[in-house]
Amino acid sequence: MTLPRPLILTVVALLLCATLPFVLTDYEATLAGFVGIAAIAALGLVLLSGISGQTSFGHATFVGLAAYTTAWMTRYGGFPPLAGLPAGLAITGGTAFLLGLITSRISGHYLPLATIAWCASFFYLFGVIPGLGGFNGFGEIPPLF
């Protein structure tokens, strides 16, 4: 029995990504992490606009929501950064589901306008919540070791 080629390539890619932190410098590992984050965000946009044919200008809101959740849990909750990732995904997924219930019935040029409105509302909401550091965010997040 032979395994499908996409499965083999996926396993090889995951193994390569798992070994990168052990062979890269701190700068290169950080840069690779940023590239991975940008790639995940780009894949979400490809799925939304390229495959489903819808336009969303609020995509960065969900990326930011997951990042804020992970950073907040690390900074104030005392959790390691990797433990904050599942919580960030759960909160972002739940928020996307609830917003999707509202905006999924919108079509045409109203959908991009609604996504811009969600993005602006979350931007200002995050700016005025005291525990999130205002519009500048918060620092002193411990590094990933």
Short mmCIF file of N, CA, C and O in Angstrom, two decimals:
data_model
loop_
_atom_site.label_atom_id
_atom_site.label_comp_id
_atom_site.label_asym_id
_atom_site.label_seq_id
_atom_site.Cartn_x
_atom_site.Cartn_y
_atom_site.Cartn_z
N MET A 1 0.83 -1.17 0.00
CA MET A 1 0.00 0.00 0.00
C MET A 1 0.88 1.24 0.00
O MET A 1 1.77 1.39 0.82
N THR A 2 0.65 2.12 -0.93
CA THR A 2 1.43 3.35 -1.01
C THR A 2 0.60 4.51 -0.47
O THR A 2 -0.61 4.60 -0.68
N LEU A 3 1.29 5.38 0.23
CA LEU A 3 0.62 6.56 0.77
C LEU A 3 0.48 7.62 -0.30
O LEU A 3 1.32 7.75 -1.18
N PRO A 4 -0.56 8.45 -0.22
CA PRO A 4 -0.72 9.52 -1.21
C PRO A 4 0.42 10.55 -1.07
O PRO A 4 0.91 10.83 0.02
N ARG A 5 0.82 11.08 -2.20
CA ARG A 5 1.94 12.01 -2.23
C ARG A 5 1.69 13.26 -1.38
O ARG A 5 2.60 13.70 -0.68
N PRO A 6 0.48 13.88 -1.40
CA PRO A 6 0.27 15.06 -0.54
C PRO A 6 0.45 14.76 0.95
O PRO A 6 0.95 15.59 1.69
N LEU A 7 0.07 13.55 1.38
CA LEU A 7 0.24 13.18 2.78
C LEU A 7 1.72 13.07 3.12
O LEU A 7 2.17 13.55 4.17
N ILE A 8 2.50 12.47 2.24
CA ILE A 8 3.94 12.34 2.47
C ILE A 8 4.60 13.72 2.53
O ILE A 8 5.41 14.00 3.41
N LEU A 9 4.24 14.60 1.61
CA LEU A 9 4.81 15.95 1.60
C LEU A 9 4.43 16.74 2.84
O LEU A 9 5.23 17.49 3.38
N THR A 10 3.21 16.54 3.31
CA THR A 10 2.76 17.23 4.53
C THR A 10 3.55 16.75 5.74
O THR A 10 3.99 17.56 6.56
N VAL A 11 3.74 15.47 5.86
CA VAL A 11 4.51 14.92 6.99
C VAL A 11 5.95 15.39 6.93
O VAL A 11 6.53 15.79 7.95
N VAL A 12 6.55 15.40 5.76
CA VAL A 12 7.94 15.87 5.61
C VAL A 12 8.04 17.36 5.98
O VAL A 12 8.96 17.78 6.68
N ALA A 13 7.07 18.15 5.54
CA ALA A 13 7.07 19.59 5.86
C ALA A 13 6.91 19.82 7.35
O ALA A 13 7.59 20.69 7.93
N LEU A 14 6.04 19.06 8.01
CA LEU A 14 5.86 19.21 9.45
C LEU A 14 7.11 18.80 10.22
O LEU A 14 7.49 19.45 11.21
N LEU A 15 7.76 17.73 9.79
CA LEU A 15 9.01 17.32 10.43
C LEU A 15 10.11 18.36 10.23
O LEU A 15 10.89 18.64 11.15
N LEU A 16 10.15 18.95 9.05
CA LEU A 16 11.13 20.01 8.79
C LEU A 16 10.87 21.22 9.68
O LEU A 16 11.80 21.78 10.27
N CYS A 17 9.62 21.61 9.81
CA CYS A 17 9.27 22.75 10.68
C CYS A 17 9.57 22.44 12.14
O CYS A 17 9.95 23.34 12.89
N ALA A 18 9.41 21.20 12.56
CA ALA A 18 9.69 20.84 13.95
C ALA A 18 11.17 20.87 14.26
O ALA A 18 11.56 21.11 15.41
N THR A 19 12.02 20.64 13.28
CA THR A 19 13.47 20.65 13.52
C THR A 19 14.10 22.03 13.35
O THR A 19 15.22 22.25 13.79
N LEU A 20 13.39 22.98 12.74
CA LEU A 20 13.95 24.30 12.49
C LEU A 20 14.41 25.03 13.76
O LEU A 20 15.49 25.63 13.75
N PRO A 21 13.65 25.03 14.85
CA PRO A 21 14.12 25.77 16.03
C PRO A 21 15.45 25.27 16.59
O PRO A 21 16.15 26.01 17.28
N PHE A 22 15.81 24.04 16.30
CA PHE A 22 17.04 23.49 16.84
C PHE A 22 18.27 23.83 15.99
O PHE A 22 19.40 23.72 16.46
N VAL A 23 18.06 24.26 14.75
CA VAL A 23 19.19 24.54 13.87
C VAL A 23 19.29 26.02 13.49
O VAL A 23 20.29 26.43 12.92
N LEU A 24 18.29 26.82 13.82
CA LEU A 24 18.30 28.23 13.47
C LEU A 24 18.73 29.08 14.66
O LEU A 24 18.58 28.68 15.81
N THR A 25 19.23 30.27 14.36
CA THR A 25 19.52 31.23 15.42
C THR A 25 18.20 31.81 15.93
O THR A 25 17.14 31.59 15.34
N ASP A 26 18.28 32.57 17.03
CA ASP A 26 17.06 33.17 17.59
C ASP A 26 16.40 34.10 16.58
O ASP A 26 15.17 34.11 16.44
N TYR A 27 17.20 34.91 15.90
CA TYR A 27 16.65 35.83 14.90
C TYR A 27 15.97 35.08 13.76
O TYR A 27 14.86 35.42 13.36
N GLU A 28 16.62 34.04 13.26
CA GLU A 28 16.06 33.28 12.15
C GLU A 28 14.79 32.54 12.57
O GLU A 28 13.83 32.43 11.80
N ALA A 29 14.76 32.02 13.80
CA ALA A 29 13.56 31.34 14.29
C ALA A 29 12.40 32.32 14.44
O ALA A 29 11.26 32.00 14.11
N THR A 30 12.69 33.52 14.95
CA THR A 30 11.65 34.54 15.07
C THR A 30 11.13 34.94 13.70
O THR A 30 9.92 35.07 13.49
N LEU A 31 12.03 35.13 12.76
CA LEU A 31 11.64 35.48 11.41
C LEU A 31 10.80 34.37 10.77
O LEU A 31 9.79 34.65 10.11
N ALA A 32 11.19 33.12 10.99
CA ALA A 32 10.41 32.00 10.46
C ALA A 32 9.01 31.96 11.10
O ALA A 32 8.03 31.64 10.42
N GLY A 33 8.92 32.31 12.38
CA GLY A 33 7.61 32.38 13.03
C GLY A 33 6.73 33.45 12.42
O GLY A 33 5.54 33.23 12.18
N PHE A 34 7.32 34.62 12.14
CA PHE A 34 6.54 35.70 11.51
C PHE A 34 6.09 35.29 10.11
O PHE A 34 4.97 35.61 9.69
N VAL A 35 6.94 34.60 9.39
CA VAL A 35 6.57 34.13 8.05
C VAL A 35 5.42 33.12 8.15
O VAL A 35 4.48 33.15 7.36
N GLY A 36 5.47 32.25 9.15
CA GLY A 36 4.39 31.28 9.35
C GLY A 36 3.07 31.95 9.69
O GLY A 36 2.02 31.57 9.18
N ILE A 37 3.13 32.97 10.54
CA ILE A 37 1.90 33.69 10.90
C ILE A 37 1.31 34.38 9.68
O ILE A 37 0.11 34.32 9.43
N ALA A 38 2.16 35.03 8.88
CA ALA A 38 1.68 35.70 7.68
C ALA A 38 1.12 34.68 6.68
O ALA A 38 0.13 34.96 5.99
N ALA A 39 1.75 33.51 6.60
CA ALA A 39 1.26 32.48 5.68
C ALA A 39 -0.11 31.96 6.10
O ALA A 39 -0.99 31.73 5.25
N ILE A 40 -0.33 31.79 7.39
CA ILE A 40 -1.64 31.34 7.87
C ILE A 40 -2.71 32.38 7.56
O ILE A 40 -3.81 32.05 7.10
N ALA A 41 -2.38 33.66 7.78
CA ALA A 41 -3.34 34.72 7.47
C ALA A 41 -3.63 34.77 5.97
O ALA A 41 -4.77 34.95 5.55
N ALA A 42 -2.59 34.59 5.15
CA ALA A 42 -2.79 34.60 3.70
C ALA A 42 -3.62 33.41 3.24
O ALA A 42 -4.45 33.54 2.34
N LEU A 43 -3.41 32.25 3.84
CA LEU A 43 -4.22 31.08 3.49
C LEU A 43 -5.70 31.31 3.82
O LEU A 43 -6.58 30.87 3.08
N GLY A 44 -5.96 31.99 4.93
CA GLY A 44 -7.34 32.31 5.27
C GLY A 44 -7.98 33.23 4.23
O GLY A 44 -9.14 33.06 3.86
N LEU A 45 -7.20 34.20 3.75
CA LEU A 45 -7.71 35.09 2.71
C LEU A 45 -7.93 34.36 1.39
O LEU A 45 -8.90 34.62 0.68
N VAL A 46 -7.03 33.44 1.07
CA VAL A 46 -7.20 32.66 -0.15
C VAL A 46 -8.46 31.81 -0.07
O VAL A 46 -9.24 31.72 -1.02
N LEU A 47 -8.68 31.20 1.08
CA LEU A 47 -9.88 30.39 1.26
C LEU A 47 -11.14 31.25 1.14
O LEU A 47 -12.11 30.86 0.48
N LEU A 48 -11.12 32.43 1.75
CA LEU A 48 -12.31 33.27 1.75
C LEU A 48 -12.56 33.90 0.39
O LEU A 48 -13.65 33.81 -0.16
N SER A 49 -11.55 34.55 -0.16
CA SER A 49 -11.79 35.30 -1.40
C SER A 49 -11.58 34.45 -2.65
O SER A 49 -12.33 34.59 -3.62
N GLY A 50 -10.59 33.60 -2.65
CA GLY A 50 -10.30 32.83 -3.85
C GLY A 50 -11.21 31.65 -4.07
O GLY A 50 -11.62 31.37 -5.20
N ILE A 51 -11.57 30.96 -3.02
CA ILE A 51 -12.38 29.76 -3.18
C ILE A 51 -13.86 30.06 -3.02
O ILE A 51 -14.68 29.63 -3.82
N SER A 52 -14.21 30.85 -1.98
CA SER A 52 -15.64 31.13 -1.78
C SER A 52 -16.11 32.35 -2.55
O SER A 52 -17.31 32.56 -2.69
N GLY A 53 -15.19 33.18 -3.02
CA GLY A 53 -15.56 34.34 -3.83
C GLY A 53 -16.11 35.51 -3.04
O GLY A 53 -16.75 36.39 -3.60
N GLN A 54 -15.87 35.53 -1.72
CA GLN A 54 -16.34 36.64 -0.90
C GLN A 54 -15.17 37.55 -0.55
O GLN A 54 -14.02 37.13 -0.54
N THR A 55 -15.49 38.79 -0.25
CA THR A 55 -14.46 39.77 0.11
C THR A 55 -14.60 40.11 1.59
O THR A 55 -15.70 40.34 2.07
N SER A 56 -13.47 40.13 2.30
CA SER A 56 -13.48 40.49 3.70
C SER A 56 -12.35 41.45 3.98
O SER A 56 -11.20 41.18 3.66
N PHE A 57 -12.70 42.58 4.59
CA PHE A 57 -11.68 43.53 5.01
C PHE A 57 -11.44 43.45 6.51
O PHE A 57 -10.64 44.19 7.04
N GLY A 58 -12.12 42.57 7.20
CA GLY A 58 -11.97 42.43 8.64
C GLY A 58 -11.13 41.24 9.03
O GLY A 58 -11.12 40.83 10.19
N HIS A 59 -10.40 40.67 8.08
CA HIS A 59 -9.62 39.47 8.33
C HIS A 59 -8.57 39.70 9.41
O HIS A 59 -8.31 38.82 10.24
N ALA A 60 -7.96 40.87 9.42
CA ALA A 60 -6.92 41.17 10.41
C ALA A 60 -7.47 41.20 11.82
O ALA A 60 -6.72 40.98 12.78
N THR A 61 -8.76 41.44 11.96
CA THR A 61 -9.37 41.44 13.29
C THR A 61 -9.23 40.08 13.95
O THR A 61 -8.89 39.99 15.13
N PHE A 62 -9.45 39.03 13.20
CA PHE A 62 -9.37 37.69 13.77
C PHE A 62 -7.93 37.30 14.08
O PHE A 62 -7.67 36.63 15.08
N VAL A 63 -7.00 37.71 13.25
CA VAL A 63 -5.58 37.46 13.53
C VAL A 63 -5.18 38.20 14.80
O VAL A 63 -4.51 37.65 15.67
N GLY A 64 -5.62 39.45 14.92
CA GLY A 64 -5.31 40.23 16.11
C GLY A 64 -5.97 39.70 17.37
O GLY A 64 -5.38 39.72 18.45
N LEU A 65 -7.19 39.20 17.24
CA LEU A 65 -7.89 38.63 18.40
C LEU A 65 -7.15 37.41 18.94
O LEU A 65 -6.97 37.27 20.15
N ALA A 66 -6.69 36.55 18.06
CA ALA A 66 -5.91 35.38 18.50
C ALA A 66 -4.58 35.80 19.11
O ALA A 66 -4.15 35.24 20.12
N ALA A 67 -3.94 36.81 18.52
CA ALA A 67 -2.66 37.28 19.06
C ALA A 67 -2.84 37.91 20.43
O ALA A 67 -2.05 37.67 21.35
N TYR A 68 -3.88 38.74 20.58
CA TYR A 68 -4.14 39.37 21.87
C TYR A 68 -4.46 38.32 22.93
O TYR A 68 -4.03 38.43 24.07
N THR A 69 -5.24 37.31 22.58
CA THR A 69 -5.58 36.26 23.55
C THR A 69 -4.33 35.53 24.02
O THR A 69 -4.12 35.34 25.22
N THR A 70 -3.48 35.15 23.08
CA THR A 70 -2.26 34.43 23.43
C THR A 70 -1.33 35.31 24.25
O THR A 70 -0.78 34.88 25.27
N ALA A 71 -1.17 36.57 23.84
CA ALA A 71 -0.28 37.47 24.58
C ALA A 71 -0.82 37.79 25.96
O ALA A 71 -0.06 37.85 26.94
N TRP A 72 -2.13 37.98 26.09
CA TRP A 72 -2.71 38.29 27.39
C TRP A 72 -2.56 37.11 28.34
O TRP A 72 -2.23 37.29 29.52
N MET A 73 -2.79 35.89 27.85
CA MET A 73 -2.64 34.72 28.71
C MET A 73 -1.19 34.53 29.14
O MET A 73 -0.92 34.09 30.26
N THR A 74 -0.26 34.87 28.26
CA THR A 74 1.15 34.73 28.59
C THR A 74 1.57 35.80 29.59
O THR A 74 2.28 35.52 30.55
N ARG A 75 1.14 37.03 29.34
CA ARG A 75 1.58 38.17 30.17
C ARG A 75 0.92 38.18 31.53
O ARG A 75 1.57 38.33 32.55
N TYR A 76 -0.39 38.04 31.57
CA TYR A 76 -1.13 38.20 32.83
C TYR A 76 -1.58 36.88 33.44
O TYR A 76 -1.81 36.82 34.64
N GLY A 77 -1.72 35.85 32.64
CA GLY A 77 -2.19 34.57 33.18
C GLY A 77 -1.07 33.65 33.62
O GLY A 77 -1.31 32.65 34.29
N GLY A 78 0.16 33.96 33.21
CA GLY A 78 1.29 33.12 33.59
C GLY A 78 1.41 31.84 32.80
O GLY A 78 2.18 30.95 33.15
N PHE A 79 0.67 31.72 31.71
CA PHE A 79 0.73 30.51 30.88
C PHE A 79 1.90 30.61 29.91
O PHE A 79 2.28 31.71 29.49
N PRO A 80 2.47 29.48 29.51
CA PRO A 80 3.46 29.54 28.43
C PRO A 80 2.78 29.93 27.12
O PRO A 80 1.58 29.68 26.94
N PRO A 81 3.53 30.56 26.21
CA PRO A 81 2.91 31.03 24.96
C PRO A 81 2.22 29.92 24.16
O PRO A 81 1.17 30.16 23.57
N LEU A 82 2.76 28.74 24.16
CA LEU A 82 2.14 27.67 23.39
C LEU A 82 0.81 27.22 23.99
O LEU A 82 -0.05 26.71 23.28
N ALA A 83 0.62 27.43 25.28
CA ALA A 83 -0.65 27.09 25.91
C ALA A 83 -1.73 28.10 25.54
O ALA A 83 -2.92 27.79 25.57
N GLY A 84 -1.32 29.32 25.20
CA GLY A 84 -2.28 30.34 24.81
C GLY A 84 -2.80 30.17 23.40
O GLY A 84 -3.85 30.72 23.06
N LEU A 85 -2.10 29.41 22.59
CA LEU A 85 -2.53 29.23 21.20
C LEU A 85 -3.89 28.54 21.07
O LEU A 85 -4.74 29.03 20.33
N PRO A 86 -4.13 27.43 21.76
CA PRO A 86 -5.47 26.83 21.64
C PRO A 86 -6.58 27.75 22.15
O PRO A 86 -7.67 27.79 21.57
N ALA A 87 -6.29 28.50 23.20
CA ALA A 87 -7.30 29.43 23.71
C ALA A 87 -7.55 30.54 22.69
O ALA A 87 -8.70 30.95 22.47
N GLY A 88 -6.49 31.03 22.06
CA GLY A 88 -6.64 32.05 21.02
C GLY A 88 -7.46 31.54 19.85
O GLY A 88 -8.31 32.24 19.32
N LEU A 89 -7.20 30.30 19.46
CA LEU A 89 -7.97 29.71 18.36
C LEU A 89 -9.42 29.52 18.75
O LEU A 89 -10.33 29.76 17.94
N ALA A 90 -9.67 29.09 19.99
CA ALA A 90 -11.06 28.87 20.43
C ALA A 90 -11.82 30.19 20.50
O ALA A 90 -12.98 30.27 20.03
N ILE A 91 -11.21 31.21 21.07
CA ILE A 91 -11.91 32.50 21.18
C ILE A 91 -12.13 33.11 19.79
O ILE A 91 -13.20 33.63 19.49
N THR A 92 -11.12 33.01 18.94
CA THR A 92 -11.27 33.54 17.58
C THR A 92 -12.32 32.77 16.80
O THR A 92 -13.15 33.36 16.10
N GLY A 93 -12.31 31.46 16.92
CA GLY A 93 -13.32 30.65 16.23
C GLY A 93 -14.72 30.93 16.71
O GLY A 93 -15.67 31.03 15.92
N GLY A 94 -14.88 31.07 18.03
CA GLY A 94 -16.20 31.39 18.57
C GLY A 94 -16.69 32.77 18.13
O GLY A 94 -17.85 32.95 17.77
N THR A 95 -15.78 33.74 18.14
CA THR A 95 -16.15 35.08 17.69
C THR A 95 -16.49 35.08 16.21
O THR A 95 -17.47 35.71 15.79
N ALA A 96 -15.70 34.37 15.41
CA ALA A 96 -15.98 34.29 13.97
C ALA A 96 -17.31 33.61 13.71
O ALA A 96 -18.05 34.02 12.81
N PHE A 97 -17.62 32.60 14.50
CA PHE A 97 -18.91 31.92 14.34
C PHE A 97 -20.07 32.86 14.64
O PHE A 97 -21.03 32.94 13.87
N LEU A 98 -19.96 33.60 15.75
CA LEU A 98 -21.04 34.52 16.12
C LEU A 98 -21.18 35.66 15.10
O LEU A 98 -22.29 36.03 14.72
N LEU A 99 -20.06 36.21 14.65
CA LEU A 99 -20.13 37.26 13.64
C LEU A 99 -20.62 36.71 12.30
O LEU A 99 -21.29 37.40 11.55
N GLY A 100 -20.27 35.47 12.02
CA GLY A 100 -20.73 34.83 10.79
C GLY A 100 -22.23 34.61 10.78
O GLY A 100 -22.87 34.67 9.72
N LEU A 101 -22.80 34.35 11.95
CA LEU A 101 -24.26 34.21 12.02
C LEU A 101 -24.95 35.51 11.60
O LEU A 101 -26.02 35.49 11.00
N ILE A 102 -24.31 36.61 11.93
CA ILE A 102 -24.90 37.91 11.60
C ILE A 102 -24.63 38.29 10.15
O ILE A 102 -25.54 38.71 9.43
N THR A 103 -23.39 38.15 9.71
CA THR A 103 -23.01 38.68 8.39
C THR A 103 -23.12 37.69 7.25
O THR A 103 -22.94 38.08 6.10
N SER A 104 -23.41 36.43 7.51
CA SER A 104 -23.45 35.46 6.41
C SER A 104 -24.64 35.67 5.48
O SER A 104 -24.63 35.20 4.35
N ARG A 105 -25.63 36.37 5.93
CA ARG A 105 -26.81 36.62 5.11
C ARG A 105 -26.64 37.85 4.22
O ARG A 105 -27.50 38.15 3.40
N ILE A 106 -25.54 38.55 4.40
CA ILE A 106 -25.29 39.77 3.62
C ILE A 106 -24.56 39.39 2.34
O ILE A 106 -23.67 38.55 2.35
N SER A 107 -24.91 40.01 1.24
CA SER A 107 -24.22 39.74 -0.02
C SER A 107 -23.98 41.05 -0.76
O SER A 107 -24.38 42.12 -0.31
N GLY A 108 -23.34 40.92 -1.88
CA GLY A 108 -23.06 42.10 -2.70
C GLY A 108 -22.04 43.01 -2.04
O GLY A 108 -21.14 42.54 -1.34
N HIS A 109 -22.18 44.29 -2.29
CA HIS A 109 -21.20 45.23 -1.74
C HIS A 109 -21.44 45.50 -0.25
O HIS A 109 -20.62 46.15 0.40
N TYR A 110 -22.52 45.01 0.31
CA TYR A 110 -22.78 45.20 1.73
C TYR A 110 -21.87 44.33 2.60
O TYR A 110 -21.56 44.70 3.73
N LEU A 111 -21.45 43.17 2.10
CA LEU A 111 -20.57 42.30 2.89
C LEU A 111 -19.22 42.95 3.16
O LEU A 111 -18.78 42.97 4.31
N PRO A 112 -18.52 43.49 2.15
CA PRO A 112 -17.26 44.18 2.49
C PRO A 112 -17.46 45.36 3.43
O PRO A 112 -16.63 45.60 4.30
N LEU A 113 -18.56 46.07 3.28
CA LEU A 113 -18.83 47.19 4.19
C LEU A 113 -19.05 46.70 5.61
O LEU A 113 -18.60 47.33 6.58
N ALA A 114 -19.74 45.59 5.76
CA ALA A 114 -19.96 45.03 7.10
C ALA A 114 -18.65 44.56 7.72
O ALA A 114 -18.43 44.74 8.93
N THR A 115 -17.76 43.97 6.92
CA THR A 115 -16.48 43.51 7.47
C THR A 115 -15.60 44.69 7.86
O THR A 115 -14.86 44.62 8.84
N ILE A 116 -15.67 45.78 7.13
CA ILE A 116 -14.94 46.99 7.52
C ILE A 116 -15.50 47.51 8.84
O ILE A 116 -14.75 47.94 9.73
N ALA A 117 -16.81 47.48 9.00
CA ALA A 117 -17.43 47.94 10.24
C ALA A 117 -17.01 47.08 11.43
O ALA A 117 -16.71 47.60 12.51
N TRP A 118 -16.96 45.74 11.25
CA TRP A 118 -16.52 44.87 12.33
C TRP A 118 -15.06 45.16 12.69
O TRP A 118 -14.70 45.20 13.86
N CYS A 119 -14.24 45.36 11.67
CA CYS A 119 -12.82 45.64 11.91
C CYS A 119 -12.65 46.94 12.69
O CYS A 119 -11.90 47.00 13.66
N ALA A 120 -13.36 47.99 12.29
CA ALA A 120 -13.26 49.28 12.99
C ALA A 120 -13.79 49.17 14.41
O ALA A 120 -13.21 49.74 15.35
N SER A 121 -14.89 48.43 14.59
CA SER A 121 -15.45 48.33 15.94
C SER A 121 -14.53 47.56 16.88
O SER A 121 -14.36 47.96 18.03
N PHE A 122 -13.89 46.50 16.40
CA PHE A 122 -12.96 45.77 17.25
C PHE A 122 -11.71 46.60 17.52
O PHE A 122 -11.14 46.54 18.61
N PHE A 123 -11.26 47.39 16.55
CA PHE A 123 -10.09 48.26 16.74
C PHE A 123 -10.35 49.23 17.89
O PHE A 123 -9.53 49.37 18.80
N TYR A 124 -11.50 49.88 17.87
CA TYR A 124 -11.81 50.84 18.93
C TYR A 124 -12.14 50.14 20.25
O TYR A 124 -11.81 50.65 21.32
N LEU A 125 -12.76 48.98 20.19
CA LEU A 125 -13.05 48.22 21.40
C LEU A 125 -11.76 47.82 22.11
O LEU A 125 -11.62 47.98 23.32
N PHE A 126 -10.80 47.31 21.35
CA PHE A 126 -9.53 46.91 21.94
C PHE A 126 -8.76 48.12 22.46
O PHE A 126 -7.96 48.01 23.38
N GLY A 127 -8.99 49.28 21.86
CA GLY A 127 -8.28 50.48 22.29
C GLY A 127 -8.79 51.04 23.60
O GLY A 127 -8.04 51.71 24.31
N VAL A 128 -10.03 50.77 23.96
CA VAL A 128 -10.58 51.36 25.18
C VAL A 128 -10.70 50.38 26.34
O VAL A 128 -10.99 50.78 27.46
N ILE A 129 -10.46 49.09 26.11
CA ILE A 129 -10.49 48.12 27.20
C ILE A 129 -9.21 48.30 28.02
O ILE A 129 -8.10 48.14 27.49
N PRO A 130 -9.33 48.61 29.32
CA PRO A 130 -8.14 48.93 30.12
C PRO A 130 -7.12 47.79 30.21
O PRO A 130 -5.92 48.03 30.19
N GLY A 131 -7.56 46.56 30.29
CA GLY A 131 -6.63 45.44 30.45
C GLY A 131 -5.81 45.12 29.22
O GLY A 131 -4.90 44.30 29.28
N LEU A 132 -6.10 45.75 28.09
CA LEU A 132 -5.37 45.45 26.86
C LEU A 132 -4.36 46.53 26.50
O LEU A 132 -3.77 46.50 25.43
N GLY A 133 -4.16 47.51 27.35
CA GLY A 133 -3.11 48.49 27.13
C GLY A 133 -3.46 49.61 26.17
O GLY A 133 -2.56 50.31 25.71
N GLY A 134 -4.71 49.80 25.85
CA GLY A 134 -5.10 50.89 24.96
C GLY A 134 -4.67 50.64 23.53
O GLY A 134 -4.49 49.50 23.09
N PHE A 135 -4.49 51.71 22.79
CA PHE A 135 -4.15 51.60 21.37
C PHE A 135 -2.70 51.18 21.14
O PHE A 135 -2.33 50.81 20.03
N ASN A 136 -1.86 51.24 22.16
CA ASN A 136 -0.46 50.84 22.03
C ASN A 136 -0.23 49.39 22.40
O ASN A 136 0.88 48.89 22.28
N GLY A 137 -1.23 48.71 22.92
CA GLY A 137 -1.06 47.32 23.33
C GLY A 137 -0.33 47.24 24.65
O GLY A 137 -0.27 48.20 25.41
N PHE A 138 0.24 46.10 24.95
CA PHE A 138 1.00 45.95 26.18
C PHE A 138 2.27 45.20 25.87
O PHE A 138 2.36 44.40 24.95
N GLY A 139 3.29 45.49 26.65
CA GLY A 139 4.61 44.88 26.44
C GLY A 139 4.95 43.90 27.51
O GLY A 139 4.09 43.39 28.23
N GLU A 140 6.24 43.66 27.64
CA GLU A 140 6.80 42.75 28.63
C GLU A 140 6.23 41.34 28.53
O GLU A 140 5.95 40.70 29.53
N ILE A 141 6.04 40.87 27.31
CA ILE A 141 5.60 39.50 27.10
C ILE A 141 6.85 38.63 27.15
O ILE A 141 7.81 38.88 26.43
N PRO A 142 6.86 37.60 27.99
CA PRO A 142 8.06 36.77 28.09
C PRO A 142 8.35 36.05 26.76
O PRO A 142 7.43 35.67 26.05
N PRO A 143 9.63 35.88 26.45
CA PRO A 143 9.98 35.22 25.18
C PRO A 143 9.68 33.73 25.22
O PRO A 143 9.56 33.13 26.28
N LEU A 144 9.57 33.16 24.05
CA LEU A 144 9.32 31.73 23.91
C LEU A 144 10.65 30.98 23.99
O LEU A 144 11.56 31.25 23.21
N PHE A 145 10.76 30.07 24.93
CA PHE A 145 11.99 29.27 25.07
C PHE A 145 11.68 27.82 24.85
O PHE A 145 10.66 27.33 25.21
#
